[in-house]
Amino acid sequence: MLSSAVQILAFALALLGVLGATVATLLPNWKVSADVGSNIMTAMSQMQGLWMDCTWYSTGVFSCTLKYSVLSLPAYLQTARTTMVLSCMMASLGLCLASLGLKCTRWGGSHRAKGHTAIAAGGCFILASVLCLVPASWFTNEVITSFLDANVPESSKYEPGGAVYVTFISAGFLLAGGVIFCLSCPGKRTGQPDYTSSTDPDKLAQQQLRQEKLHRDRLHRERLEQERRRRQQTLQEEAERERPKNCQSKTVQLQTDDVEREKPPQDKPPQDQEQQQYYSPSKLPPKDIKAGYSLQDYV
């Protein structure tokens, strides 16, 4: 983005252009009579503007007459009125936008927003310059064409007045200011504050304090990040150390389980086998027949 000094210069040029366009719109000397009467007592100078016609008599009397009828005016004069009013309006709008887009001002938003506002102001100034050049060129062409026409009497011939030259100069100022503002492209964001001036010691001190604070904050964040990484590395190392122990305990447990599976089943005692064999109520053990006879039966 352009420096503050260049932007201030462009703003001054645009301001001169706006003032010149406004003054030229109101001046009555857009064309001035080129012929002066031979009689000194009746000598006079006629001037015609966009809004009034004035006459300067040799006696010092100056009188003006307003042009009330719009439809009776020629096309170039109606066009000059319209375009000059639009030019003044666009130039005024450009001044408002330019005051927001200046880097030396505190309003207008961020760095990028100021850049876009300055570009918009430049566009308004360029458009206002074009709107000034169109009526001035057309008006000058009509005056010169009428002056060179042999059918026009000498008393009705006019030449371009001072208002036309003021219009051309104002258009040049507006064009220069608009081009400079259009070059105010929003650059990349930086860590430096936007609204600082190299000529103000208070602003320089504030800028240094902000830079120191940003530096301290950055160092603090880096320190915290290093501590976090160190803590994560320590946890990873502890996890790697504990991993072999867990693997060994799991291996021993697996070997123990395999040994228990490989052991043959032990023989159970006969009583348990008999109980297991005749556990079902449908299969009762056979009774001993001899146990049912007593000693007297044998006698």
Coordinates of C-alpha atoms in Angstrom, one line a residue:
M1 CA 0.0 0.0 0.0
L2 CA 1.1 3.6 -0.7
S3 CA 2.7 5.7 2.0
S4 CA 0.7 8.2 4.0
A5 CA 2.5 11.2 2.4
V6 CA 1.6 10.1 -1.1
Q7 CA -2.0 9.6 -0.1
I8 CA -2.2 13.0 1.5
L9 CA -0.8 14.5 -1.7
A10 CA -3.5 12.7 -3.7
F11 CA -6.1 13.9 -1.3
A12 CA -4.9 17.5 -1.7
L13 CA -5.0 17.2 -5.5
A14 CA -8.5 15.7 -5.4
L15 CA -9.7 18.5 -3.0
L16 CA -8.4 21.1 -5.5
G17 CA -10.1 19.3 -8.3
V18 CA -13.4 19.3 -6.4
L19 CA -13.2 23.0 -5.6
G20 CA -12.2 23.9 -9.2
A21 CA -15.1 21.9 -10.6
T22 CA -17.6 23.5 -8.2
V23 CA -16.3 27.0 -9.0
A24 CA -16.3 26.3 -12.8
T25 CA -19.9 25.1 -12.6
L26 CA -21.0 28.4 -11.1
L27 CA -18.9 30.8 -13.1
P28 CA -20.7 32.7 -15.9
N29 CA -17.7 33.0 -18.2
W30 CA -17.7 29.7 -20.1
K31 CA -17.6 31.8 -23.3
V32 CA -16.7 35.4 -23.7
S33 CA -17.5 37.8 -26.6
A34 CA -14.5 38.4 -28.8
D35 CA -15.7 41.6 -30.3
V36 CA -15.7 45.0 -28.6
G37 CA -17.9 47.8 -29.9
S38 CA -16.2 50.7 -31.6
N39 CA -18.0 53.3 -29.4
I40 CA -16.4 53.5 -26.0
M41 CA -19.5 54.7 -24.4
T42 CA -21.5 51.7 -25.5
A43 CA -18.6 49.2 -25.3
M44 CA -19.4 46.1 -23.4
S45 CA -18.3 42.5 -22.8
Q46 CA -20.8 39.6 -22.9
M47 CA -20.3 36.4 -21.1
Q48 CA -22.3 33.2 -21.1
G49 CA -22.3 30.4 -18.5
L50 CA -24.2 27.3 -17.7
W51 CA -26.8 29.0 -15.5
M52 CA -26.7 32.7 -16.5
D53 CA -25.7 35.3 -19.1
C54 CA -23.8 38.4 -17.9
T55 CA -23.0 41.7 -19.5
W56 CA -20.2 44.0 -18.5
Y57 CA -20.7 47.6 -19.7
S58 CA -17.9 50.0 -20.1
T59 CA -19.5 52.2 -17.5
G60 CA -18.7 49.6 -14.9
V61 CA -22.2 48.2 -14.6
F62 CA -22.4 44.4 -14.4
S63 CA -25.7 42.7 -14.9
C64 CA -26.7 39.0 -15.1
T65 CA -29.7 37.2 -16.4
L66 CA -30.6 33.6 -15.3
K67 CA -31.5 31.0 -17.9
Y68 CA -34.9 29.8 -16.6
S69 CA -35.9 27.8 -19.6
V70 CA -34.1 24.5 -19.9
L71 CA -35.7 23.1 -23.1
S72 CA -34.7 26.2 -25.0
L73 CA -31.0 25.6 -24.4
P74 CA -28.8 23.9 -26.9
A75 CA -27.9 20.2 -26.4
Y76 CA -24.3 20.8 -25.5
L77 CA -25.3 23.3 -22.8
Q78 CA -27.8 20.9 -21.3
T79 CA -25.2 18.2 -21.3
A80 CA -22.7 20.5 -19.7
R81 CA -25.1 21.3 -16.8
T82 CA -25.9 17.7 -16.1
T83 CA -22.4 16.3 -16.3
M84 CA -20.8 19.1 -14.2
V85 CA -23.4 18.6 -11.4
L86 CA -22.8 14.8 -11.5
S87 CA -19.0 15.4 -11.5
C88 CA -19.2 17.6 -8.4
M89 CA -21.4 14.9 -6.6
M90 CA -19.0 12.1 -7.5
A91 CA -16.0 14.1 -6.5
S92 CA -17.6 14.9 -3.1
L93 CA -18.4 11.2 -2.6
G94 CA -14.8 10.4 -3.4
L95 CA -13.6 12.9 -0.8
C96 CA -15.7 11.2 1.9
L97 CA -14.3 7.7 0.9
A98 CA -10.8 9.1 0.6
S99 CA -10.9 10.4 4.2
L100 CA -11.8 6.9 5.4
G101 CA -9.1 5.2 3.2
L102 CA -6.2 7.4 4.4
K103 CA -3.6 5.5 6.4
C104 CA -3.1 8.5 8.7
T105 CA -6.7 8.4 10.0
R106 CA -8.0 6.2 12.8
W107 CA -11.3 5.4 11.3
G108 CA -12.2 3.3 8.3
G109 CA -11.6 -0.2 9.5
S110 CA -8.6 -2.5 9.1
H111 CA -5.6 -2.2 6.8
R112 CA -7.3 -4.2 4.0
A113 CA -10.6 -2.3 4.4
K114 CA -8.8 1.0 4.1
G115 CA -7.1 -0.2 0.9
H116 CA -10.5 -1.1 -0.7
T117 CA -12.0 2.2 0.4
A118 CA -9.0 4.1 -1.1
I119 CA -9.5 2.2 -4.4
A120 CA -13.2 3.1 -4.4
A121 CA -12.3 6.8 -3.8
G122 CA -9.9 6.7 -6.7
G123 CA -12.6 5.3 -9.0
C124 CA -15.0 8.2 -7.9
F125 CA -12.3 10.7 -8.7
I126 CA -11.5 9.2 -12.1
L127 CA -15.2 9.2 -13.0
A128 CA -15.6 12.8 -11.8
S129 CA -12.6 13.7 -14.0
V130 CA -14.2 12.1 -17.1
L131 CA -17.5 13.9 -16.3
C132 CA -15.6 17.2 -16.3
L133 CA -13.7 16.6 -19.5
V134 CA -16.8 15.7 -21.5
P135 CA -18.7 19.0 -21.2
A136 CA -15.5 21.1 -21.3
S137 CA -14.4 19.5 -24.5
W138 CA -17.8 19.6 -26.2
F139 CA -18.4 23.3 -25.1
T140 CA -14.9 24.3 -26.4
N141 CA -15.6 22.5 -29.7
E142 CA -18.9 24.3 -30.2
V143 CA -17.4 27.7 -29.4
I144 CA -14.5 27.3 -31.8
T145 CA -16.7 25.9 -34.5
S146 CA -19.0 28.9 -34.2
F147 CA -16.1 31.3 -34.1
L148 CA -14.6 29.9 -37.3
D149 CA -18.0 29.9 -39.1
A150 CA -18.0 32.7 -41.7
N151 CA -21.8 33.0 -41.6
V152 CA -21.8 34.1 -38.0
P153 CA -21.5 37.9 -37.6
E154 CA -18.5 39.3 -35.7
S155 CA -20.7 40.6 -32.9
S156 CA -22.0 37.1 -32.2
K157 CA -18.6 35.4 -32.0
Y158 CA -17.3 34.1 -28.7
E159 CA -14.2 32.5 -27.5
P160 CA -13.6 30.0 -24.6
G161 CA -13.7 31.7 -21.2
G162 CA -11.8 31.2 -18.0
A163 CA -14.3 28.7 -16.6
V164 CA -13.4 26.2 -19.4
Y165 CA -9.8 26.3 -18.5
V166 CA -10.6 25.9 -14.8
T167 CA -12.7 22.8 -15.7
F168 CA -9.8 21.3 -17.6
I169 CA -7.4 21.9 -14.8
S170 CA -9.8 20.5 -12.2
A171 CA -10.3 17.4 -14.3
G172 CA -6.5 16.9 -14.4
F173 CA -6.3 17.2 -10.6
L174 CA -9.1 14.8 -10.1
L175 CA -7.6 12.3 -12.5
A176 CA -4.2 12.5 -10.8
G177 CA -5.7 12.0 -7.4
G178 CA -7.9 9.1 -8.6
V179 CA -4.9 7.3 -10.2
I180 CA -2.9 7.6 -7.0
F181 CA -5.7 6.3 -4.8
C182 CA -6.3 3.4 -7.2
L183 CA -2.7 2.3 -6.6
S184 CA -3.5 1.9 -2.9
C185 CA -3.8 -1.9 -3.2
P186 CA -4.4 -3.7 0.1
G187 CA -1.1 -5.5 0.8
K188 CA -0.4 -8.5 3.0
R189 CA -1.3 -8.4 6.7
T190 CA 1.6 -7.7 9.0
G191 CA 2.0 -7.9 12.7
Q192 CA 2.6 -4.1 13.0
P193 CA -0.3 -1.9 13.9
D194 CA -2.0 0.0 11.1
Y195 CA -2.5 3.5 12.4
T196 CA 1.0 4.6 13.4
S197 CA 2.9 7.6 12.2
S198 CA 6.6 7.8 12.1
T199 CA 6.6 11.5 13.2
D200 CA 4.7 11.1 16.5
P201 CA 6.8 9.9 19.4
D202 CA 3.8 8.8 21.4
K203 CA 2.7 6.5 18.6
L204 CA 6.2 5.2 18.2
A205 CA 6.3 4.3 21.9
Q206 CA 2.9 2.6 21.7
Q207 CA 4.1 0.7 18.7
Q208 CA 7.3 -0.5 20.5
L209 CA 5.2 -1.6 23.6
R210 CA 2.9 -3.5 21.4
Q211 CA 5.7 -5.2 19.6
E212 CA 7.4 -6.2 22.9
K213 CA 4.1 -7.6 24.1
L214 CA 3.6 -9.6 21.0
H215 CA 7.2 -10.9 21.3
R216 CA 6.6 -11.9 24.9
D217 CA 3.4 -13.7 24.0
R218 CA 5.1 -15.5 21.2
L219 CA 7.9 -16.7 23.5
H220 CA 5.4 -17.8 26.1
R221 CA 3.5 -19.8 23.6
E222 CA 6.7 -21.4 22.3
R223 CA 7.8 -22.3 25.9
L224 CA 4.4 -23.9 26.6
E225 CA 4.6 -25.9 23.3
Q226 CA 8.1 -27.1 24.2
E227 CA 6.9 -28.3 27.7
R228 CA 4.0 -30.1 26.1
R229 CA 6.2 -31.9 23.7
R230 CA 8.7 -32.8 26.4
R231 CA 5.8 -34.2 28.5
Q232 CA 4.5 -36.3 25.6
Q233 CA 8.0 -37.6 24.9
T234 CA 8.4 -38.6 28.6
L235 CA 5.1 -40.4 28.6
Q236 CA 6.1 -42.3 25.4
E237 CA 9.4 -43.4 27.0
E238 CA 7.7 -44.7 30.1
A239 CA 5.2 -46.6 28.0
E240 CA 8.0 -48.2 26.0
R241 CA 9.7 -49.2 29.3
E242 CA 6.6 -50.8 30.7
R243 CA 5.8 -52.6 27.5
P244 CA 8.4 -55.5 27.9
K245 CA 7.3 -56.3 31.4
N246 CA 3.8 -56.6 30.4
C247 CA 4.8 -58.8 27.5
Q248 CA 6.9 -61.1 29.8
S249 CA 4.0 -61.5 32.3
K250 CA 1.6 -62.3 29.5
T251 CA 4.1 -64.9 28.1
V252 CA 4.5 -66.6 31.5
Q253 CA 0.7 -66.7 32.0
L254 CA 0.3 -68.2 28.6
Q255 CA 2.9 -70.9 29.3
T256 CA 1.2 -71.7 32.6
D257 CA -2.1 -72.1 30.9
D258 CA -0.5 -74.4 28.3
V259 CA 1.0 -76.6 31.0
E260 CA -2.3 -77.0 32.8
R261 CA -3.9 -78.0 29.6
E262 CA -1.3 -80.6 28.9
K263 CA -1.7 -82.4 32.3
P264 CA -3.5 -85.7 32.0
P265 CA -6.7 -86.0 34.0
Q266 CA -6.1 -87.7 37.5
D267 CA -7.8 -91.0 38.3
K268 CA -10.6 -90.5 40.6
P269 CA -11.1 -92.9 43.6
P270 CA -13.4 -95.9 43.1
Q271 CA -16.0 -94.5 45.4
D272 CA -16.4 -91.4 43.3
Q273 CA -16.5 -93.6 40.3
E274 CA -19.3 -95.8 41.8
Q275 CA -21.2 -92.7 42.9
Q276 CA -20.8 -91.3 39.5
Q277 CA -21.9 -94.6 37.9
Y278 CA -25.0 -95.1 40.0
Y279 CA -25.9 -91.6 40.5
S280 CA -29.0 -92.0 38.3
P281 CA -32.1 -93.3 40.3
S282 CA -33.0 -95.6 37.4
K283 CA -29.8 -97.5 37.9
L284 CA -29.6 -98.6 41.5
P285 CA -26.8 -101.0 42.6
P286 CA -27.8 -104.7 43.0
K287 CA -28.6 -105.9 46.4
D288 CA -26.5 -108.6 48.1
I289 CA -28.6 -111.7 48.3
K290 CA -26.6 -113.2 51.1
A291 CA -27.2 -110.2 53.2
G292 CA -30.9 -111.0 53.3
Y293 CA -30.5 -114.4 55.1
S294 CA -29.9 -114.7 58.8
L295 CA -27.9 -117.3 60.7
Q296 CA -31.0 -119.3 61.7
D297 CA -31.9 -119.9 58.0
Y298 CA -28.6 -121.7 57.6
V299 CA -29.1 -123.8 60.7

